[in-house]
mmCIF file of C-alpha atoms in Angstrom:
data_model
loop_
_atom_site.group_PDB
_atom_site.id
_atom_site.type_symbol
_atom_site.label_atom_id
_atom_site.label_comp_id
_atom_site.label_asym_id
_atom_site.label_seq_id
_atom_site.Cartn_x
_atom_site.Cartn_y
_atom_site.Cartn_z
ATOM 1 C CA UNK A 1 -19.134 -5.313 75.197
ATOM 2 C CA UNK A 2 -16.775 -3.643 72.853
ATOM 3 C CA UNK A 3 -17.105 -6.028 70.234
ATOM 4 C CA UNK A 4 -21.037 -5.664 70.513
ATOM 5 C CA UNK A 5 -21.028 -2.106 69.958
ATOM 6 C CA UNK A 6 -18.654 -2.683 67.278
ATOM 7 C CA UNK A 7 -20.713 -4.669 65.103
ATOM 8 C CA UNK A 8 -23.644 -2.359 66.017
ATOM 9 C CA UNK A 9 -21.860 0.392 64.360
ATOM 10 C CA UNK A 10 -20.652 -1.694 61.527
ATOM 11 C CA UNK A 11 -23.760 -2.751 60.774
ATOM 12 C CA UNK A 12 -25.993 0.918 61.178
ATOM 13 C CA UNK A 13 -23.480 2.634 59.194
ATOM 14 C CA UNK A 14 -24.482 3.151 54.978
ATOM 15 C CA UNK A 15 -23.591 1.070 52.992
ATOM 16 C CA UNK A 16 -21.270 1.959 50.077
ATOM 17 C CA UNK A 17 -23.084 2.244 46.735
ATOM 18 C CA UNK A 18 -22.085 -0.303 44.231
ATOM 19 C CA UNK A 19 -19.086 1.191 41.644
ATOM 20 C CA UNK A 20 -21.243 0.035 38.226
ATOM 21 C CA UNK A 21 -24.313 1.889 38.639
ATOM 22 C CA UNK A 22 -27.542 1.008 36.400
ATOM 23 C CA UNK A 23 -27.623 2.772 32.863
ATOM 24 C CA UNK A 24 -30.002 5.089 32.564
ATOM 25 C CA UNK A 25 -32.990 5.031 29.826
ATOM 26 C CA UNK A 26 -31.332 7.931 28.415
ATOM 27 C CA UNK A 27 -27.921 7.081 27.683
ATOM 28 C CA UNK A 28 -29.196 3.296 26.412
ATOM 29 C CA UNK A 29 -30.860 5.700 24.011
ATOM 30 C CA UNK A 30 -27.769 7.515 23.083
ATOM 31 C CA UNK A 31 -25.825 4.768 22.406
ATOM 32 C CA UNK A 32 -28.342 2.730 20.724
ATOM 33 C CA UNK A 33 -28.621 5.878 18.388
ATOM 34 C CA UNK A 34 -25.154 6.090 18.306
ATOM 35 C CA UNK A 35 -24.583 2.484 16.926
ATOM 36 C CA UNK A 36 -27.281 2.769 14.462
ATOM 37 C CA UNK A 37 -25.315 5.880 13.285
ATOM 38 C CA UNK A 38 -22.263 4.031 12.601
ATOM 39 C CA UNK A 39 -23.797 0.947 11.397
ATOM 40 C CA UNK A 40 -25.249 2.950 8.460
ATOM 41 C CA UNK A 41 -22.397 4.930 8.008
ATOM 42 C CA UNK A 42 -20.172 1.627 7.082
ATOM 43 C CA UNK A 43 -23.723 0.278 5.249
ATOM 44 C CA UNK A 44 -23.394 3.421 2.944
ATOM 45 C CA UNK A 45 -19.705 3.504 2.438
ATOM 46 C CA UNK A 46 -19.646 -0.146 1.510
ATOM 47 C CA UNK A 47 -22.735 0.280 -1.128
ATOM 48 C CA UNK A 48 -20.680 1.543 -3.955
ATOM 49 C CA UNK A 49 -17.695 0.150 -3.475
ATOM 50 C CA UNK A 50 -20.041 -3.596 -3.739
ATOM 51 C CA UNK A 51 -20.996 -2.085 -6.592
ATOM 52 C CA UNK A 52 -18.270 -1.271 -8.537
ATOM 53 C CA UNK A 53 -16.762 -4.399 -7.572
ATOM 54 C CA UNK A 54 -19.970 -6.920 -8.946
ATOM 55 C CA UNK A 55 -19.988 -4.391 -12.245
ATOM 56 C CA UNK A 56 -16.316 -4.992 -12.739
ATOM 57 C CA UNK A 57 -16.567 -8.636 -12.285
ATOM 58 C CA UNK A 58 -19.697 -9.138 -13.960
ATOM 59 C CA UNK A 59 -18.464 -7.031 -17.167
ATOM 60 C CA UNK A 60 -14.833 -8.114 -16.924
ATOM 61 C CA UNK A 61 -15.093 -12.187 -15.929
ATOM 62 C CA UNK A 62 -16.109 -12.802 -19.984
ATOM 63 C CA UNK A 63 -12.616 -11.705 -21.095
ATOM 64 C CA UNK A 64 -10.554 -13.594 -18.052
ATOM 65 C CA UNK A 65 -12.601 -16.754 -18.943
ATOM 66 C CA UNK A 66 -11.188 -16.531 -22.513
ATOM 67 C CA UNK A 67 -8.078 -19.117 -22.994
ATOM 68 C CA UNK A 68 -6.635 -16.866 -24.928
ATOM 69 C CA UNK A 69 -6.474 -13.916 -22.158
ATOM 70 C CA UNK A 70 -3.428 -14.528 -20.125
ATOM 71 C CA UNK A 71 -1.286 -15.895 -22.925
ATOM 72 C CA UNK A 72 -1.300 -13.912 -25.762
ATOM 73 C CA UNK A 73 -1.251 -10.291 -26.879
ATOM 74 C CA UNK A 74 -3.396 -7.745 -28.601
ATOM 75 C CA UNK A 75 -0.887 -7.203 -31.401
ATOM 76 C CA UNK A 76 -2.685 -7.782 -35.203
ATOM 77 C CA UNK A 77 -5.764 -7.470 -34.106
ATOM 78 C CA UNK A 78 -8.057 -4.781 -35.245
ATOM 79 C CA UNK A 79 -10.174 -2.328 -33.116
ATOM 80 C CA UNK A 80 -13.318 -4.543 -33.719
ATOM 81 C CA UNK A 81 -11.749 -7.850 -33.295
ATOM 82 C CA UNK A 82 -12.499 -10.020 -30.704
ATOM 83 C CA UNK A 83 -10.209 -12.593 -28.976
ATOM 84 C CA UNK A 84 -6.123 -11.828 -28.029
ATOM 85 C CA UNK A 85 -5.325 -11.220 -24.755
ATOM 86 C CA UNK A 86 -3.739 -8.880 -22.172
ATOM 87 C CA UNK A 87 -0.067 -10.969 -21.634
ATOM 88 C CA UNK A 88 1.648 -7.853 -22.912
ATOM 89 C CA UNK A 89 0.079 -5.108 -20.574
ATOM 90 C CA UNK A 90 0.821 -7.886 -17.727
ATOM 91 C CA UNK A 91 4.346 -7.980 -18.563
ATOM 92 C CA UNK A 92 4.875 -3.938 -18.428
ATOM 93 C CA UNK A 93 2.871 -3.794 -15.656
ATOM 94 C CA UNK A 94 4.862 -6.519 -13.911
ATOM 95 C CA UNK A 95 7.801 -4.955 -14.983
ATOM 96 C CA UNK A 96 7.455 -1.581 -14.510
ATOM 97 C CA UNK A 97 6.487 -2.736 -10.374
ATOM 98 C CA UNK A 98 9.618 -4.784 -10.610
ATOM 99 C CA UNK A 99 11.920 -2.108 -11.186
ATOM 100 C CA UNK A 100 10.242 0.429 -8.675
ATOM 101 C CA UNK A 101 10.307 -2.122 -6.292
ATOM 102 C CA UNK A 102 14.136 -2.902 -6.677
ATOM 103 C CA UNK A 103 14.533 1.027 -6.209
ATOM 104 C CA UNK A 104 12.334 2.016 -3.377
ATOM 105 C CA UNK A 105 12.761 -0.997 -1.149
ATOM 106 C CA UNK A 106 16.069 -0.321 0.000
ATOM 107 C CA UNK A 107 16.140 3.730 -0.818
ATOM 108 C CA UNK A 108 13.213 3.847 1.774
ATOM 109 C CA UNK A 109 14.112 1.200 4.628
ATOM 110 C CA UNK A 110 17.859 2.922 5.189
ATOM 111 C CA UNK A 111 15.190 5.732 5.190
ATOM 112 C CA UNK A 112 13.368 4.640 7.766
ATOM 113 C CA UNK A 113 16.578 3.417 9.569
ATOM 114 C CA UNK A 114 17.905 6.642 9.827
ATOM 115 C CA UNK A 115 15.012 8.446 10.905
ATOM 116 C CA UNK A 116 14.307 5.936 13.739
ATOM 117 C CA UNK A 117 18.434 5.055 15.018
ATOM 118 C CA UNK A 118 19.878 7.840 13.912
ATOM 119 C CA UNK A 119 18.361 10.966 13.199
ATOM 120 C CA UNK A 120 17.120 12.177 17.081
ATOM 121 C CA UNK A 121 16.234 15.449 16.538
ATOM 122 C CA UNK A 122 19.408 16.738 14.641
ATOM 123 C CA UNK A 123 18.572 19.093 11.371
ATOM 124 C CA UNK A 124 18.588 16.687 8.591
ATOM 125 C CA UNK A 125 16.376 14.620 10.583
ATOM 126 C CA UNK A 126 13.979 17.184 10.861
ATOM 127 C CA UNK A 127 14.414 18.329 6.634
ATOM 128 C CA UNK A 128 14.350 14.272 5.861
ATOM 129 C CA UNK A 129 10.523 13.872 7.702
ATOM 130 C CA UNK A 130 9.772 17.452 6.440
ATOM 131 C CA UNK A 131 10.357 16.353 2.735
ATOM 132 C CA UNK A 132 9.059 12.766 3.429
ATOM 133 C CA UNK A 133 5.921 14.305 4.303
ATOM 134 C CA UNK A 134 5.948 16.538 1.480
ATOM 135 C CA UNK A 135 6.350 13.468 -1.110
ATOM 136 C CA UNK A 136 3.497 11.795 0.548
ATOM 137 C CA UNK A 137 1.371 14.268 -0.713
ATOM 138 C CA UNK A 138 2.310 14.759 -4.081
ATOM 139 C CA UNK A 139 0.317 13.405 -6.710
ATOM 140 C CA UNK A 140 1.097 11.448 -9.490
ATOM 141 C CA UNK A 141 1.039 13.519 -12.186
ATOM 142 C CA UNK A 142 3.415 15.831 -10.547
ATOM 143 C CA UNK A 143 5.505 13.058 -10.507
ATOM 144 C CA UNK A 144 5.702 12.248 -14.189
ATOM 145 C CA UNK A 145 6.477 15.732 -14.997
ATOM 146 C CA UNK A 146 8.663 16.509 -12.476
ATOM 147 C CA UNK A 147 10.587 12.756 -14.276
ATOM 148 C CA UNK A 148 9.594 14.161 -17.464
ATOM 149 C CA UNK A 149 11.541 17.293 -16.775
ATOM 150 C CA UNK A 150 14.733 15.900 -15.432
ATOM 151 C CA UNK A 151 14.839 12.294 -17.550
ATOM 152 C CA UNK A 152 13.815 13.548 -20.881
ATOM 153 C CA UNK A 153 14.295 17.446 -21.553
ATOM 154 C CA UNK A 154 17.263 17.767 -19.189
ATOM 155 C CA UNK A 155 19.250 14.659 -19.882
ATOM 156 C CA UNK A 156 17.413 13.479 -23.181
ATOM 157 C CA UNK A 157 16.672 10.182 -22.598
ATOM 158 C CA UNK A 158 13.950 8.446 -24.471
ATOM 159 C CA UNK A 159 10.207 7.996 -22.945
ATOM 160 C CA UNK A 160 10.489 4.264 -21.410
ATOM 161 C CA UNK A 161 9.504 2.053 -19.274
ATOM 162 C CA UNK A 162 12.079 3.012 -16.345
ATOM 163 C CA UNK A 163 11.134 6.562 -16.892
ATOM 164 C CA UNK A 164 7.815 5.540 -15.400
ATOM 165 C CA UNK A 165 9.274 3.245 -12.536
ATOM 166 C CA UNK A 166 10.922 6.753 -11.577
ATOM 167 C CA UNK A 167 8.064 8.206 -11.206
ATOM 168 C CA UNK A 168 6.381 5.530 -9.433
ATOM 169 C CA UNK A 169 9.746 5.382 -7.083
ATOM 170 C CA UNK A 170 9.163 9.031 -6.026
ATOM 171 C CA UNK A 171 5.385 7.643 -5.448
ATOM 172 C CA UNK A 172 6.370 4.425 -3.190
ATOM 173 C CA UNK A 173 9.700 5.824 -1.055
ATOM 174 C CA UNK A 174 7.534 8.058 1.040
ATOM 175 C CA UNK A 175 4.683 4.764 1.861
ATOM 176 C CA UNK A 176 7.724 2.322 2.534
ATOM 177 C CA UNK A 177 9.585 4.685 4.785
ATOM 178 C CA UNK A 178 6.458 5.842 6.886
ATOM 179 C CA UNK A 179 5.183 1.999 6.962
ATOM 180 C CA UNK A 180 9.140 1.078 7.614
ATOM 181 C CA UNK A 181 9.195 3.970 10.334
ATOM 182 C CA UNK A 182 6.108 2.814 12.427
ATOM 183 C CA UNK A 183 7.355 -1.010 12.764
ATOM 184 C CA UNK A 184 11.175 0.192 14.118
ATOM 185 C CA UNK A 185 8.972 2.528 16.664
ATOM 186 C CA UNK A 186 7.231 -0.331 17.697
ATOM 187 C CA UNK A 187 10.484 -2.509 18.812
ATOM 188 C CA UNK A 188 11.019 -2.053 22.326
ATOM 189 C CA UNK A 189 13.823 0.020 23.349
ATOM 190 C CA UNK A 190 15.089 -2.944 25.612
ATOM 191 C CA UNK A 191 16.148 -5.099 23.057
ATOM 192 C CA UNK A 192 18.228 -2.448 21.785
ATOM 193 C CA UNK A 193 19.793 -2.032 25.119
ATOM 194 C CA UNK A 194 20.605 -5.520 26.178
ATOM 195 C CA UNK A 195 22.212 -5.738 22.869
ATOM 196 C CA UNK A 196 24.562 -2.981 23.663
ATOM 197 C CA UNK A 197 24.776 -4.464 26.898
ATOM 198 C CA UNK A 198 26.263 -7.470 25.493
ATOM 199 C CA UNK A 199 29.041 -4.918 23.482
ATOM 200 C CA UNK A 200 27.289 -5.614 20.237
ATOM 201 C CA UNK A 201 27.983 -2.376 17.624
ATOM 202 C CA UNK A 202 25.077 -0.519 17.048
ATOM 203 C CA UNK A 203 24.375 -1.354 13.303
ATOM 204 C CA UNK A 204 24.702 -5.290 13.890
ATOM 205 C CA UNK A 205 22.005 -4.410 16.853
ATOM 206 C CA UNK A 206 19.954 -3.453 13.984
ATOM 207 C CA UNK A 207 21.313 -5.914 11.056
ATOM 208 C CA UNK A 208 20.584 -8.949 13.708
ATOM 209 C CA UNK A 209 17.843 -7.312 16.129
ATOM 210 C CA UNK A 210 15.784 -4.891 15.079
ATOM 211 C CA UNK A 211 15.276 -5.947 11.847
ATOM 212 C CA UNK A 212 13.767 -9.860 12.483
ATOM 213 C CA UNK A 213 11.890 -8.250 15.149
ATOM 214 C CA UNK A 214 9.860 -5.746 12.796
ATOM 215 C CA UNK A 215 10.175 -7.935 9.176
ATOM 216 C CA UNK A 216 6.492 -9.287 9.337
ATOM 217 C CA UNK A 217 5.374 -5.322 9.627
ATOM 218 C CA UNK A 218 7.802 -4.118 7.133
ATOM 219 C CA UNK A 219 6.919 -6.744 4.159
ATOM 220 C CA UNK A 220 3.227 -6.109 4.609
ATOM 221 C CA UNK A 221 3.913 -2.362 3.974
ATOM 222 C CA UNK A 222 6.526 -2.733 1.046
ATOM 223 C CA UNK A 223 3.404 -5.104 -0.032
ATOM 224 C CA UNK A 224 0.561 -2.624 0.282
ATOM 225 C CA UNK A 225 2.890 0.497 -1.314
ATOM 226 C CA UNK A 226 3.244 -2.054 -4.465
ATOM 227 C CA UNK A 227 0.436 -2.360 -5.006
ATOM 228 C CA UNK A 228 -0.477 1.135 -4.854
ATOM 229 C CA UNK A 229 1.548 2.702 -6.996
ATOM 230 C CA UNK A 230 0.810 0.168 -10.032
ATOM 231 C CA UNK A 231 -2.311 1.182 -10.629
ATOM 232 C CA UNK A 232 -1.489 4.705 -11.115
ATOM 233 C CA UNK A 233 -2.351 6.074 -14.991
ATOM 234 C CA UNK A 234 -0.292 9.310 -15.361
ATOM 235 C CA UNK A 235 2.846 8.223 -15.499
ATOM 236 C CA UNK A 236 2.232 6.048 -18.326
ATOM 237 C CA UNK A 237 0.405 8.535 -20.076
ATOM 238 C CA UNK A 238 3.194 11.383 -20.235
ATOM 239 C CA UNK A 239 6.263 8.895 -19.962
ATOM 240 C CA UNK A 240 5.659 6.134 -22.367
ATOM 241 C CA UNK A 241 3.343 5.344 -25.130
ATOM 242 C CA UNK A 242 0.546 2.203 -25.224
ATOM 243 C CA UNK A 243 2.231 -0.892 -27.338
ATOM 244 C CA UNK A 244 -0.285 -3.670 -28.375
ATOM 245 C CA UNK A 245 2.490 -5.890 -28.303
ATOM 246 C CA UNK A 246 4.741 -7.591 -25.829
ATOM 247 C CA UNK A 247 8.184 -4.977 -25.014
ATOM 248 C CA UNK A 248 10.737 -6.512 -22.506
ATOM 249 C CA UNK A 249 13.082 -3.496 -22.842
ATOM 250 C CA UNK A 250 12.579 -0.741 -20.095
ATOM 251 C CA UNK A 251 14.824 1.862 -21.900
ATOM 252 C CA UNK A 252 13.525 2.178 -25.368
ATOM 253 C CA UNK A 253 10.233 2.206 -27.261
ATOM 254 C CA UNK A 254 6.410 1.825 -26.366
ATOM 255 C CA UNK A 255 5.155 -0.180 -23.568
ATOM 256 C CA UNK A 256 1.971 -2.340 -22.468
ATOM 257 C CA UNK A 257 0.706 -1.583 -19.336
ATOM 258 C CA UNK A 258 -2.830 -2.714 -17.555
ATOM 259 C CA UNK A 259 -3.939 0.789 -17.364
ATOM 260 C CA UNK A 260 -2.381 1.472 -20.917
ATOM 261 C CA UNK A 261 -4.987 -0.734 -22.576
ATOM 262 C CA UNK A 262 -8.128 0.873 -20.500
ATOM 263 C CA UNK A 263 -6.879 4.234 -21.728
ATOM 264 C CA UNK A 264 -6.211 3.496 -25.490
ATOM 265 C CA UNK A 265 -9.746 1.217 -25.198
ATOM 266 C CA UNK A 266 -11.616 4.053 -23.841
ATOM 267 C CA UNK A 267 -12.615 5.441 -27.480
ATOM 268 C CA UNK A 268 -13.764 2.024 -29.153
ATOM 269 C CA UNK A 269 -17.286 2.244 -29.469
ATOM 270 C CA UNK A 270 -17.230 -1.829 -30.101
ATOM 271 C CA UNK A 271 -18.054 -4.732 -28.208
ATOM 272 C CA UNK A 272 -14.394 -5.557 -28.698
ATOM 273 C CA UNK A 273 -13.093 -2.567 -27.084
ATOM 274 C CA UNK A 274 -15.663 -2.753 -23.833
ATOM 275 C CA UNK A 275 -14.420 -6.052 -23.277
ATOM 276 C CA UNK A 276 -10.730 -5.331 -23.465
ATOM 277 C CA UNK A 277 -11.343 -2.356 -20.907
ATOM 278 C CA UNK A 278 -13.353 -4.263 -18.169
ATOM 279 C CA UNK A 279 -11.325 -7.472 -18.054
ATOM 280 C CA UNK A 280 -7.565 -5.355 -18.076
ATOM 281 C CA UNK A 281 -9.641 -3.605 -14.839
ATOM 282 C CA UNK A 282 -10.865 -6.823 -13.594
ATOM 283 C CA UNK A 283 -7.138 -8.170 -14.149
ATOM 284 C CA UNK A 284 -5.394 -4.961 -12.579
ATOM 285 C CA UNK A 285 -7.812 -5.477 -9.587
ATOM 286 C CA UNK A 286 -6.522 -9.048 -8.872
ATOM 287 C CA UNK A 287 -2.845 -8.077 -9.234
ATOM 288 C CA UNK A 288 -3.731 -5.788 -6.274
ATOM 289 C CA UNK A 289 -5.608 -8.121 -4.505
ATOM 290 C CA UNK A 290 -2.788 -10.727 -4.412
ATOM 291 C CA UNK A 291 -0.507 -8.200 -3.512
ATOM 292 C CA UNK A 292 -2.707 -7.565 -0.564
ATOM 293 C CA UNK A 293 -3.390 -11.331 0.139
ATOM 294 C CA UNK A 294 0.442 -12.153 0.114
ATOM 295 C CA UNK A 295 1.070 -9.354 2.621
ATOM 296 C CA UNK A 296 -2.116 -10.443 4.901
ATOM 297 C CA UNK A 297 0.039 -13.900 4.798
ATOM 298 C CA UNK A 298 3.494 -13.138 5.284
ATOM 299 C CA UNK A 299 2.090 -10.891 8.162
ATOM 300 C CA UNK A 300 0.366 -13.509 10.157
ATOM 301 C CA UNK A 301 2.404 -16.509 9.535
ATOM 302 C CA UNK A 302 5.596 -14.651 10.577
ATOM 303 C CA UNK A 303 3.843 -14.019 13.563
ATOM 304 C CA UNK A 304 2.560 -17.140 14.260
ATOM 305 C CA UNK A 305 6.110 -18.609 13.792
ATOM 306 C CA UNK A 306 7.739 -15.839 16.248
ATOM 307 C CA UNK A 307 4.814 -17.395 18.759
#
């Protein structure tokens, strides 16, 4: 009898509505709108940058198709002449990213290192991310005068090569050591712990642990602040002169750079000229783009071999 009544009651008592209710009419409308919305957004922010892609490839791909292009320089050659090359503003430019690299690498992962191991929340932590995130901000032509002002009126050194690497340095530390900052963050504290655990010293925890954990993230970031910095113009406009020829010394004299040749092109009216400023862009845009490929790379395949 009991068990009767049970079920009776089981069965007369509501049942529970379902958790996923049906979507209303009006909020399929919302968030069909709202997709549309986006979806245009991206269409529209995407139209000119297609654009001044094709128009730098269709204006520019005439000069790289040239043999002459990536093996020779512009040095002889008169404002109307055609042919040369741009192997001397490839070799500054190369250069020039060389040395900042060599400086900024290591300047901003001990950076980094002491920020994220270190630092905690005493004072010159605090004044280190304060000025960090001060650099990040300042733009580049604050940069070259602030190099100017120190490298060539204060200590009289000669407008060079390195002079703009210096300013390009105070341009890539703050990238590296925020990119450098985000992939030690992203270690997990545990790893740091069983390493003490196992009475290893603090700095080998980070030489032998920390490090190989984060070194896909870190490389893809040293990557992408490369290749940001060596497009920048203002440096080499108040640092070091445009050279038509190939210079391989860094401390002394004129240099070619990729955006050295667009600027002294600018004001030749000739076909000449037009041609030399589209294919050094076209050029300076693949630099960049292998810069951005090789980081892609290095990112997934160190992954992949950590899996």
């Amino acid at each position: 009898m009991s068990t009767t009544t049970t079920s009776t009651t089981a069965l007369s008592s509501p049942v529970k509505p379902p958790a996923f209710q049906r979507v209303s009419g009006r909020r399929r409308i919302k968030d069909t709108a709202a997709t549309v919305l986006v979806t245009l957004s991206v269409v529209v922010a995407l139209i000119p940058l297609a654009w001044v892609l094709f128009t730098v490839v269709a204006k520019g791909l005439p000069a790289l198709t040239s043999p002459t292009w990536f093996t020779h320089s512009l040095s002889g050659l008169t404002s109307s002449s055609m042919g040369g090359g741009i192997y001397h503003a490839l070799v500054g430019t190369l250069l020039q990213g060389l040395v900042c690299a060599i400086i900024s690498i290591p300047l901003g992962v001990f950076v980094a290192i002491y920020l994220v191991e270190y630092a905690g929340r005493s004072r010159l932590g605090r004044i280190t991310t304060f000025m960090v995130d001060i650099l990040s901000g300042v733009p580049s032509i604050v940069a070259a005068l602030f190099i100017y002002a120190l490298w060539v009126s204060t200590f009289g050194m000669p407008k060079s090569g390195f002079a703009v690497s210096l300013a390009l340095v105070l341009l890539m530390v703050p990238v590296v050591v925020r990119s450098t900052e985000e992939m030690l963050r992203i270690v997990p504290q545990d790893l740091r712990e069983a390493s003490y655990a196992l009475g290893v010293p603090k700095w080998k925890t980070i030489a032998r642990i920390v490090l190989p954990t984060s070194l896909a993230g870190i490389i893809t970031g040293i990557m992408l602040a490369l290749a940001r910095v060596m497009g920048e113009t203002a440096p080499l406009l108040i640092l070091v002169g445009y050279a038509p020829f190939i210079n391989l010394d860094l401390f002394g004299g004129e240099q070619g750079t990729l955006p050295g040749v667009m600027v002294a092109e600018m004001n030749n009216p000739t076909d000449a000229g037009s041609q030399r400023i589209w294919g050094a862009a076209l050029t300076l845009i693949l630099v960049i783009a292998v810069l951005n490929i090789a980081a892609k790379l290095i990112s997934r395949y160190s992954q992949v071999g950590k899996k």
